[in-house]
Short mmCIF file of C-alpha atoms in Angstrom, two decimals:
data_model
loop_
_atom_site.label_atom_id
_atom_site.label_comp_id
_atom_site.label_asym_id
_atom_site.label_seq_id
_atom_site.Cartn_x
_atom_site.Cartn_y
_atom_site.Cartn_z
CA MET A 1 -0.02 0.01 0.02
CA THR A 2 1.13 3.85 -0.80
CA SER A 3 0.54 6.02 1.85
CA SER A 4 -2.51 9.07 0.60
CA THR A 5 0.01 11.50 -0.32
CA GLN A 6 2.82 9.27 -2.30
CA ARG A 7 3.41 9.18 -5.60
CA SER A 8 2.05 5.83 -7.15
CA TYR A 9 2.93 4.12 -10.82
CA ILE A 10 2.12 0.73 -12.64
CA VAL A 11 4.13 0.49 -15.06
CA VAL A 12 2.40 -2.91 -17.38
CA GLY A 13 4.47 -4.34 -19.64
CA ALA A 14 8.71 -4.08 -19.63
CA GLY A 15 9.75 -3.50 -22.50
CA VAL A 16 11.30 -0.89 -24.09
CA PHE A 17 8.54 1.92 -22.96
CA GLY A 18 7.54 0.13 -19.92
CA THR A 19 11.11 0.13 -18.72
CA SER A 20 12.42 3.74 -19.75
CA THR A 21 9.41 4.67 -18.06
CA ALA A 22 10.22 3.07 -15.05
CA LEU A 23 13.53 4.73 -14.87
CA HIS A 24 12.89 7.51 -15.84
CA LEU A 25 9.94 7.18 -12.61
CA ILE A 26 12.40 6.57 -10.06
CA ARG A 27 15.11 8.85 -10.77
CA ARG A 28 12.38 12.16 -11.05
CA PHE A 29 10.85 10.46 -8.21
CA PRO A 30 13.43 8.48 -6.13
CA ASP A 31 10.68 8.40 -2.85
CA ALA A 32 7.78 6.84 -4.80
CA SER A 33 6.28 3.62 -5.39
CA VAL A 34 6.79 2.74 -9.06
CA THR A 35 6.07 -1.48 -10.54
CA LEU A 36 6.69 -2.52 -12.71
CA VAL A 37 4.09 -5.48 -14.01
CA ASP A 38 5.54 -8.19 -17.14
CA ARG A 39 4.29 -11.54 -18.17
CA ASP A 40 7.55 -12.78 -18.57
CA ALA A 41 10.63 -12.07 -15.56
CA TYR A 42 13.33 -9.55 -17.35
CA ASP A 43 15.79 -12.45 -17.18
CA ALA A 44 14.21 -14.78 -18.89
CA SER A 45 15.92 -16.64 -21.15
CA THR A 46 12.99 -16.09 -23.88
CA ARG A 47 10.15 -12.90 -23.71
CA VAL A 48 7.55 -12.45 -25.59
CA ALA A 49 8.32 -8.82 -25.68
CA ALA A 50 9.68 -6.61 -28.83
CA SER A 51 12.40 -4.94 -26.76
CA TRP A 52 13.22 -8.81 -26.09
CA ASP A 53 16.18 -9.77 -29.52
CA TRP A 54 19.32 -10.45 -29.58
CA ASN A 55 20.54 -7.09 -31.96
CA LYS A 56 18.01 -3.84 -32.27
CA VAL A 57 18.67 -1.01 -34.77
CA VAL A 58 20.21 1.80 -33.58
CA ARG A 59 19.72 4.86 -36.08
CA ALA A 60 18.81 8.30 -36.79
CA ASP A 61 18.07 8.01 -40.04
CA TYR A 62 14.10 9.84 -41.17
CA ARG A 63 12.71 11.56 -43.29
CA ASP A 64 10.73 13.22 -40.79
CA PRO A 65 12.77 15.92 -38.65
CA VAL A 66 11.33 15.15 -35.01
CA TYR A 67 11.62 11.41 -35.23
CA CYS A 68 15.25 12.92 -36.38
CA LYS A 69 15.94 14.34 -33.92
CA LEU A 70 14.01 12.28 -31.60
CA ALA A 71 16.81 9.67 -32.14
CA LEU A 72 20.23 11.84 -32.14
CA ASP A 73 18.95 12.51 -28.92
CA ALA A 74 18.64 9.23 -27.84
CA GLN A 75 21.97 7.93 -29.67
CA ASP A 76 23.91 10.27 -27.60
CA VAL A 77 23.50 8.69 -24.69
CA TRP A 78 23.65 5.22 -26.39
CA ARG A 79 27.50 6.74 -26.91
CA ALA A 80 28.53 8.47 -23.43
CA ASP A 81 26.04 6.81 -20.55
CA ARG A 82 27.88 3.72 -19.73
CA LEU A 83 24.40 2.30 -18.01
CA TRP A 84 23.81 2.33 -22.18
CA SER A 85 27.46 2.16 -24.00
CA PRO A 86 27.98 -1.17 -23.37
CA PHE A 87 25.89 -2.69 -25.22
CA TYR A 88 25.89 0.18 -28.21
CA HIS A 89 28.19 -0.49 -31.31
CA GLU A 90 28.25 2.27 -33.77
CA SER A 91 28.61 -0.03 -36.98
CA GLY A 92 27.52 1.79 -39.21
CA VAL A 93 24.39 1.67 -41.77
CA TYR A 94 24.06 1.46 -45.22
CA TRP A 95 20.91 2.02 -46.64
CA ILE A 96 19.28 0.88 -50.00
CA SER A 97 16.63 3.34 -51.06
CA ARG A 98 15.16 3.95 -53.59
CA THR A 99 13.45 7.11 -53.14
CA GLY A 100 15.38 10.15 -52.48
CA PHE A 101 15.98 8.90 -48.96
CA ALA A 102 19.52 10.35 -48.71
CA GLN A 103 18.83 13.66 -49.49
CA ALA A 104 15.99 14.12 -46.91
CA VAL A 105 18.61 12.46 -44.01
CA LEU A 106 20.78 14.71 -45.17
CA ASP A 107 18.88 18.03 -45.32
CA ASN A 108 17.47 17.11 -41.98
CA TYR A 109 21.22 16.45 -40.24
CA ALA A 110 22.06 20.38 -41.79
CA ARG A 111 18.72 21.62 -40.42
CA LEU A 112 19.67 19.79 -36.82
CA GLY A 113 23.08 21.70 -36.76
CA ARG A 114 24.46 17.91 -36.70
CA PRO A 115 27.76 17.57 -39.19
CA THR A 116 27.66 14.83 -41.67
CA GLU A 117 31.46 15.05 -43.85
CA GLY A 118 33.22 12.06 -44.06
CA ARG A 119 30.21 10.59 -41.89
CA LEU A 120 27.17 10.61 -43.66
CA TYR A 121 27.32 10.48 -47.46
CA ALA A 122 24.65 9.32 -50.52
CA LEU A 123 27.47 6.94 -52.91
CA PRO A 124 26.76 6.05 -55.97
CA LEU A 125 25.86 3.27 -56.62
CA ALA A 126 29.03 1.34 -58.35
CA GLU A 127 31.30 3.23 -55.28
CA ALA A 128 28.78 1.79 -53.30
CA ARG A 129 29.27 -1.92 -54.03
CA ARG A 130 32.40 -1.61 -53.33
CA ARG A 131 32.11 -0.16 -49.92
CA TYR A 132 32.88 -2.34 -46.99
CA GLY A 133 35.05 -4.87 -49.22
CA GLY A 134 32.26 -5.32 -51.41
CA ILE A 135 29.99 -8.18 -49.10
CA PHE A 136 27.18 -5.95 -50.51
CA ASP A 137 28.00 -6.32 -54.08
CA GLU A 138 25.50 -8.53 -54.83
CA ALA A 139 22.46 -7.09 -53.38
CA ASP A 140 19.13 -6.23 -55.32
CA TYR A 141 20.34 -2.55 -55.87
CA THR A 142 16.87 -2.39 -59.30
CA GLY A 143 16.09 1.07 -59.52
CA VAL A 144 18.63 2.28 -57.53
CA GLU A 145 21.13 5.56 -57.43
CA ASN A 146 22.79 6.03 -54.64
CA VAL A 147 23.27 4.13 -51.38
CA LEU A 148 23.27 6.34 -48.23
CA VAL A 149 26.25 5.68 -45.55
CA ASN A 150 25.77 6.97 -42.05
CA THR A 151 29.10 5.91 -39.88
CA THR A 152 26.81 7.15 -36.84
CA SER A 153 24.40 5.06 -36.59
CA GLY A 154 24.93 1.11 -35.38
CA TRP A 155 22.69 -1.78 -33.24
CA ALA A 156 23.12 -2.62 -29.93
CA ASN A 157 22.48 -5.67 -28.03
CA ALA A 158 18.80 -6.22 -27.82
CA LYS A 159 18.32 -8.15 -24.42
CA GLY A 160 21.56 -7.36 -23.24
CA ALA A 161 20.34 -3.94 -22.52
CA LEU A 162 16.87 -4.38 -21.75
CA ARG A 163 17.63 -6.34 -18.70
CA ALA A 164 20.87 -4.28 -17.24
CA VAL A 165 18.23 -1.24 -17.63
CA THR A 166 15.46 -3.47 -15.51
CA GLU A 167 17.92 -4.12 -13.04
CA LYS A 168 19.24 -0.72 -12.49
CA ALA A 169 15.31 0.42 -12.13
CA VAL A 170 14.92 -2.50 -9.64
CA GLU A 171 18.69 -1.33 -7.93
CA LEU A 172 16.93 2.38 -8.09
CA GLY A 173 13.21 1.16 -6.04
CA VAL A 174 11.07 -0.24 -8.63
CA LYS A 175 9.44 -3.55 -8.22
CA PHE A 176 8.92 -5.77 -10.50
CA VAL A 177 5.92 -8.35 -10.43
CA THR A 178 5.71 -10.75 -13.12
CA ALA A 179 2.17 -11.43 -13.85
CA GLU A 180 -0.38 -11.74 -16.85
CA ILE A 181 -2.74 -8.80 -16.63
CA GLU A 182 -6.36 -9.65 -16.16
CA ALA A 183 -7.81 -6.22 -16.40
CA LEU A 184 -7.86 -3.02 -15.59
CA GLU A 185 -9.70 -1.52 -12.14
CA PHE A 186 -11.88 1.02 -11.00
CA ASP A 187 -13.44 2.84 -8.40
CA GLU A 188 -16.84 3.49 -8.51
CA ASP A 189 -16.14 7.38 -10.16
CA GLY A 190 -14.52 5.60 -13.16
CA ALA A 191 -10.87 6.54 -12.62
CA CYS A 192 -8.56 3.49 -13.34
CA VAL A 193 -6.41 2.46 -10.24
CA GLY A 194 -4.89 0.16 -11.02
CA VAL A 195 -4.83 -3.44 -12.52
CA ARG A 196 -5.87 -7.44 -11.67
CA THR A 197 -4.00 -9.93 -12.36
CA ALA A 198 -4.81 -13.76 -13.96
CA SER A 199 -3.99 -15.24 -10.25
CA GLY A 200 -6.45 -12.48 -8.54
CA GLU A 201 -3.43 -10.59 -7.25
CA THR A 202 -5.44 -6.48 -7.44
CA TYR A 203 -1.82 -3.65 -7.82
CA THR A 204 -3.51 -0.39 -7.35
CA ALA A 205 -1.77 3.62 -8.03
CA ALA A 206 -2.85 6.60 -8.65
CA HIS A 207 -1.31 6.12 -12.08
CA THR A 208 -1.37 3.23 -14.83
CA ILE A 209 0.73 3.72 -17.55
CA LEU A 210 -0.34 0.58 -20.15
CA SER A 211 3.40 -0.25 -21.96
CA THR A 212 1.85 -2.97 -23.68
CA GLY A 213 2.65 -3.20 -27.10
CA ALA A 214 0.57 -5.43 -29.41
CA PHE A 215 -1.56 -6.53 -26.62
CA THR A 216 -3.19 -3.48 -26.23
CA PRO A 217 -5.40 -3.47 -28.11
CA LYS A 218 -6.94 -6.53 -26.37
CA LEU A 219 -6.92 -5.63 -23.12
CA LEU A 220 -8.43 -2.23 -23.65
CA GLU A 221 -11.07 -4.19 -25.57
CA LYS A 222 -11.64 -6.45 -23.01
CA THR A 223 -11.97 -3.26 -20.87
CA ALA A 224 -15.05 -1.86 -23.51
CA ASN A 225 -16.41 -4.77 -23.26
CA SER A 226 -16.74 -4.83 -18.91
CA THR A 227 -16.91 -1.85 -18.46
CA GLY A 228 -20.17 -1.03 -21.10
CA LYS A 229 -17.20 2.51 -22.60
CA ASP A 230 -17.16 2.38 -25.95
CA ASP A 231 -14.30 5.16 -25.54
CA PHE A 232 -11.87 2.50 -23.66
CA ARG A 233 -11.32 0.75 -26.86
CA ALA A 234 -8.78 1.41 -29.61
CA GLY A 235 -10.82 1.52 -32.99
CA CYS A 236 -8.59 2.40 -35.85
CA ARG A 237 -5.63 3.93 -33.51
CA ILE A 238 -3.41 0.62 -33.34
CA ILE A 239 -3.42 -2.76 -34.85
CA ALA A 240 -0.74 -5.94 -32.71
CA ALA A 241 1.83 -6.82 -36.36
CA GLY A 242 3.85 -9.65 -36.85
CA VAL A 243 7.79 -9.58 -38.79
CA THR A 244 9.46 -12.70 -39.07
CA THR A 245 13.54 -12.15 -37.75
CA GLY A 246 15.76 -15.64 -38.83
CA LEU A 247 19.69 -15.70 -37.35
CA ALA A 248 22.75 -17.55 -39.40
CA GLN A 249 24.98 -19.13 -37.75
CA LEU A 250 29.35 -18.38 -39.68
CA ASP A 251 31.61 -20.50 -39.46
CA ASP A 252 35.28 -18.60 -38.16
CA GLU A 253 36.99 -17.87 -41.25
CA THR A 254 33.30 -15.82 -42.97
CA ALA A 255 33.00 -14.18 -39.58
CA LYS A 256 36.17 -12.83 -40.24
CA GLU A 257 35.32 -11.20 -43.47
CA PHE A 258 32.22 -9.49 -42.13
CA ALA A 259 34.22 -8.31 -39.12
CA GLN A 260 33.45 -4.15 -39.96
CA MET A 261 29.63 -4.83 -42.24
CA PRO A 262 27.35 -2.67 -41.14
CA VAL A 263 23.44 -2.43 -40.35
CA CYS A 264 21.76 -3.13 -43.70
CA ILE A 265 18.37 -1.07 -44.93
CA GLN A 266 17.04 -2.23 -48.57
CA GLU A 267 13.58 -0.17 -49.28
CA ASN A 268 11.60 -2.29 -50.94
CA PRO A 269 9.53 -1.09 -53.82
CA PRO A 270 6.28 -0.65 -52.24
CA GLU A 271 3.98 -4.12 -53.21
CA ARG A 272 7.43 -5.73 -51.13
CA GLY A 273 6.72 -4.09 -48.43
CA ALA A 274 8.29 -1.83 -45.57
CA SER A 275 11.65 -2.72 -45.38
CA ASN A 276 13.51 -6.12 -44.82
CA GLY A 277 17.85 -6.39 -43.77
CA THR A 278 20.59 -7.23 -41.64
CA LEU A 279 22.42 -6.85 -38.57
CA PRO A 280 25.83 -7.43 -38.11
CA LEU A 281 27.43 -10.06 -36.21
CA ASN A 282 26.46 -10.82 -33.20
CA GLU A 283 28.80 -12.16 -30.32
CA ASP A 284 27.92 -15.65 -31.83
CA ASN A 285 29.11 -14.39 -34.83
CA MET A 286 25.52 -14.60 -35.84
CA LEU A 287 23.66 -12.61 -39.00
CA LYS A 288 20.21 -11.74 -38.21
CA TRP A 289 17.76 -10.91 -40.65
CA TRP A 290 13.96 -9.66 -41.12
CA GLY A 291 11.79 -9.95 -43.42
CA GLN A 292 9.70 -7.42 -45.40
CA TYR A 293 6.21 -8.55 -44.87
CA ILE A 294 3.91 -6.72 -42.53
CA PHE A 295 1.14 -9.03 -40.68
CA LYS A 296 -1.63 -8.79 -39.02
CA ASN A 297 -3.79 -11.38 -37.18
CA THR A 298 -7.74 -10.79 -36.76
CA GLN A 299 -9.54 -12.30 -33.94
CA ASP A 300 -13.06 -12.89 -32.68
CA ILE A 301 -12.96 -10.60 -29.58
CA SER A 302 -16.31 -9.96 -27.63
CA GLY A 303 -17.65 -10.01 -31.74
CA ASN A 304 -15.37 -7.63 -32.70
CA GLN A 305 -12.61 -8.10 -34.99
CA ILE A 306 -8.83 -7.13 -33.00
CA SER A 307 -5.75 -8.09 -34.74
CA ALA A 308 -3.99 -9.85 -31.65
CA PRO A 309 -1.28 -12.04 -30.74
CA PRO A 310 -2.09 -15.74 -30.97
CA GLY A 311 -3.31 -16.93 -27.20
CA ALA A 312 -0.38 -19.39 -26.47
CA ALA A 313 2.00 -17.72 -23.45
CA ASP A 314 4.62 -17.50 -25.74
CA TYR A 315 2.52 -15.65 -28.56
CA ALA A 316 3.50 -19.26 -31.14
CA GLN A 317 6.66 -16.43 -31.94
CA TRP A 318 8.72 -20.04 -32.96
CA ALA A 319 6.08 -21.58 -34.62
CA VAL A 320 7.29 -19.45 -37.78
CA PRO A 321 5.07 -20.93 -40.74
CA ASP A 322 7.52 -21.54 -44.21
CA THR A 323 6.00 -18.50 -45.85
CA LEU A 324 7.80 -16.30 -43.35
CA VAL A 325 10.58 -18.70 -43.17
CA GLN A 326 11.16 -17.79 -47.40
CA ASP A 327 10.25 -14.64 -46.56
CA VAL A 328 13.77 -14.21 -44.35
CA GLU A 329 15.51 -15.97 -46.87
CA PHE A 330 14.46 -13.58 -49.46
CA ALA A 331 16.28 -10.82 -47.24
CA ASN A 332 18.28 -12.67 -47.36
CA LYS A 333 19.22 -12.75 -50.66
CA ALA A 334 18.43 -9.72 -51.41
CA THR A 335 20.97 -8.65 -49.31
CA PHE A 336 23.86 -10.97 -50.30
CA GLY A 337 23.08 -12.09 -53.62
CA LYS A 338 24.32 -15.91 -54.36
CA ARG A 339 26.94 -14.59 -51.36
CA GLY A 340 24.56 -16.53 -48.82
CA GLU A 341 23.31 -18.96 -50.68
CA ALA A 342 25.28 -21.52 -48.06
CA TRP A 343 24.03 -20.05 -44.57
CA LYS A 344 21.35 -21.79 -43.08
CA ILE A 345 18.99 -19.03 -41.06
CA THR A 346 17.41 -21.28 -38.22
CA LYS A 347 16.11 -19.53 -34.78
CA HIS A 348 13.17 -17.70 -36.50
CA ARG A 349 11.00 -15.99 -34.59
CA ILE A 350 7.59 -13.58 -35.14
CA CYS A 351 8.19 -9.62 -33.58
CA TRP A 352 4.77 -8.31 -32.60
CA ASP A 353 4.43 -4.44 -32.00
CA ALA A 354 1.47 -1.79 -32.09
CA VAL A 355 1.42 0.14 -34.54
CA THR A 356 -0.37 3.13 -35.57
CA PRO A 357 -1.39 3.96 -39.22
CA ASN A 358 1.03 7.32 -39.35
CA GLU A 359 3.51 4.89 -37.25
CA ASP A 360 3.76 7.44 -34.19
CA PHE A 361 3.79 6.90 -30.74
CA ILE A 362 1.12 6.90 -28.32
CA ILE A 363 1.85 8.93 -25.26
CA SER A 364 -1.41 10.70 -24.20
CA PRO A 365 -3.64 10.35 -21.33
CA HIS A 366 -6.45 7.62 -21.79
CA THR A 367 -9.70 9.99 -22.25
CA ALA A 368 -11.97 7.16 -20.94
CA SER A 369 -10.67 7.21 -17.43
CA ARG A 370 -8.71 9.53 -15.41
CA GLY A 371 -5.77 7.87 -13.89
CA LEU A 372 -4.94 5.45 -16.75
CA TYR A 373 -2.24 6.48 -20.00
CA LEU A 374 -1.02 5.18 -22.53
CA ALA A 375 3.12 5.33 -22.85
CA THR A 376 3.51 2.31 -26.37
CA CYS A 377 3.33 1.95 -30.14
CA GLY A 378 6.80 1.64 -31.13
CA SER A 379 5.91 0.72 -34.30
CA PHE A 380 8.67 -1.15 -35.40
CA HIS A 381 10.91 1.38 -35.09
CA GLY A 382 11.09 2.99 -31.26
CA TRP A 383 13.51 0.47 -29.63
CA LYS A 384 16.22 3.25 -30.48
CA PHE A 385 14.55 5.55 -28.10
CA PHE A 386 15.54 2.98 -25.37
CA PRO A 387 17.38 5.54 -23.20
CA ILE A 388 14.57 8.89 -23.66
CA ILE A 389 11.66 8.03 -24.44
CA GLY A 390 10.99 7.40 -20.84
CA ASP A 391 12.27 11.24 -19.73
CA TYR A 392 9.27 11.85 -22.69
CA VAL A 393 6.27 9.62 -21.17
CA VAL A 394 7.34 11.24 -16.93
CA GLN A 395 6.48 15.10 -18.44
CA MET A 396 3.32 13.92 -20.45
CA LEU A 397 2.34 12.90 -17.15
CA GLU A 398 3.80 15.73 -14.83
CA GLY A 399 1.69 17.76 -17.82
CA THR A 400 5.27 19.70 -18.81
CA LEU A 401 5.18 17.62 -23.02
CA LYS A 402 5.62 20.39 -25.45
CA GLN A 403 2.87 21.22 -27.15
CA ASP A 404 3.83 19.86 -30.23
CA LEU A 405 4.85 16.45 -29.12
CA LYS A 406 1.26 16.78 -27.18
CA ALA A 407 -0.49 16.79 -30.19
CA ARG A 408 1.21 14.86 -31.74
CA TRP A 409 1.16 11.50 -29.77
CA ALA A 410 -2.43 12.24 -28.50
CA TRP A 411 -4.50 9.59 -27.59
CA ASN A 412 -8.00 11.36 -29.46
CA ARG A 413 -5.81 12.97 -32.72
CA ARG A 414 -6.56 12.50 -35.77
CA MET A 415 -5.77 9.48 -37.87
CA LEU A 416 -4.42 9.54 -41.34
CA ASP A 417 -6.27 6.26 -43.80
CA PRO A 418 -2.99 3.95 -43.62
CA SER A 419 -3.49 3.03 -47.31
CA GLY A 420 -0.42 5.60 -48.44
CA ASN A 421 1.70 3.16 -45.33
CA ILE A 422 4.06 0.83 -46.44
CA SER A 423 4.17 0.23 -42.67
CA TRP A 424 0.68 -0.96 -42.26
CA PRO A 425 -0.14 -4.83 -42.31
CA ARG A 426 -2.67 -5.83 -44.61
CA LYS A 427 -1.58 -9.79 -45.00
CA GLU A 428 -3.42 -12.21 -42.91
CA LEU A 429 -1.40 -15.00 -40.48
CA LYS A 430 -4.05 -17.68 -41.13
CA ASP A 431 -2.43 -16.51 -45.45
CA LEU A 432 0.66 -17.07 -44.78
CA GLN A 433 0.46 -20.36 -43.18
#
């Protein structure tokens, strides 16, 4: 129990948004009661969180100047802060784009006063093929004139960073609870006062923050049904979406050839999906790819059609159908051509995240109930903001978030038509079986 004057917070979901929020809350308010709840222990061997992974891209290469600035700020922390820097690797990023992306990024860096000379540049195709020892010389360059090389971007050890930051938050006073959330709790006036777990335990606080990722639409649908208030529903704001990853073990000799490899991202023609790509070797000499299919998993929940991860405790994340295995194989071929044909890609996983129509986050009070907030919707690009995103959540909770971000990340904001967003999931998981 907390005293009537003590600040109290429950953060549901210990991925990037939730863990960063808990850390920033306990640093800002050391005497506060901060409880971080997740279905998986933070030191579990595997987790369902999109934030749990072998490695994730850390880049500031954005067309959107707002996210470009936020990512640059996050990178500054990744480089300099001793909590984060052990997990960050500034390998560079090699962008194969058909849309003039390179110039848009260069323009953003210039507007933000960030140096680019010798660090960020567009290479003509013939020259780009020779970079990094020619390891990308057989990539698919159809329709490509220039390749963007950003030597100041890279990647991070995702599961290592997530565990270390959670441990730091616990060390500072955050209480970590491993539990499945069954329902939100409300007082007689309709204010959210906490959560109830599947085992029947109740945790109460003045602020309940949902950082529940792909589970969010389902949780809010259940809440709408139990309270009779339609305003809880996510509606068109959020969709749970999946993407497939896979890893290949390289032998020692090949690993030496790829030791200085950058992240490679290939923007696809619209009919193929948003992008595919590969990340450099991890500590076990494994390369990782992600496929281009982004898909949903529509289910009937009390008469409404909602996309949500499969109902298995582990989201059936390791049960990857052959079509999606082939999707990752295609990413390998599009990146390395014949060079990658001998590699056996294993450890396929479906990563589930919450996506919005315009790929903006939701960091906002929920208008259906006082005391209920959201900090979620990484939209498959939120991981890199891990060091700083919790600070913006605290600003939202304190009412100090700048107006432009408040409007952009609001629960009730104008939702764009997703038809022009190539990252919006259009395929159904059942059709990919």
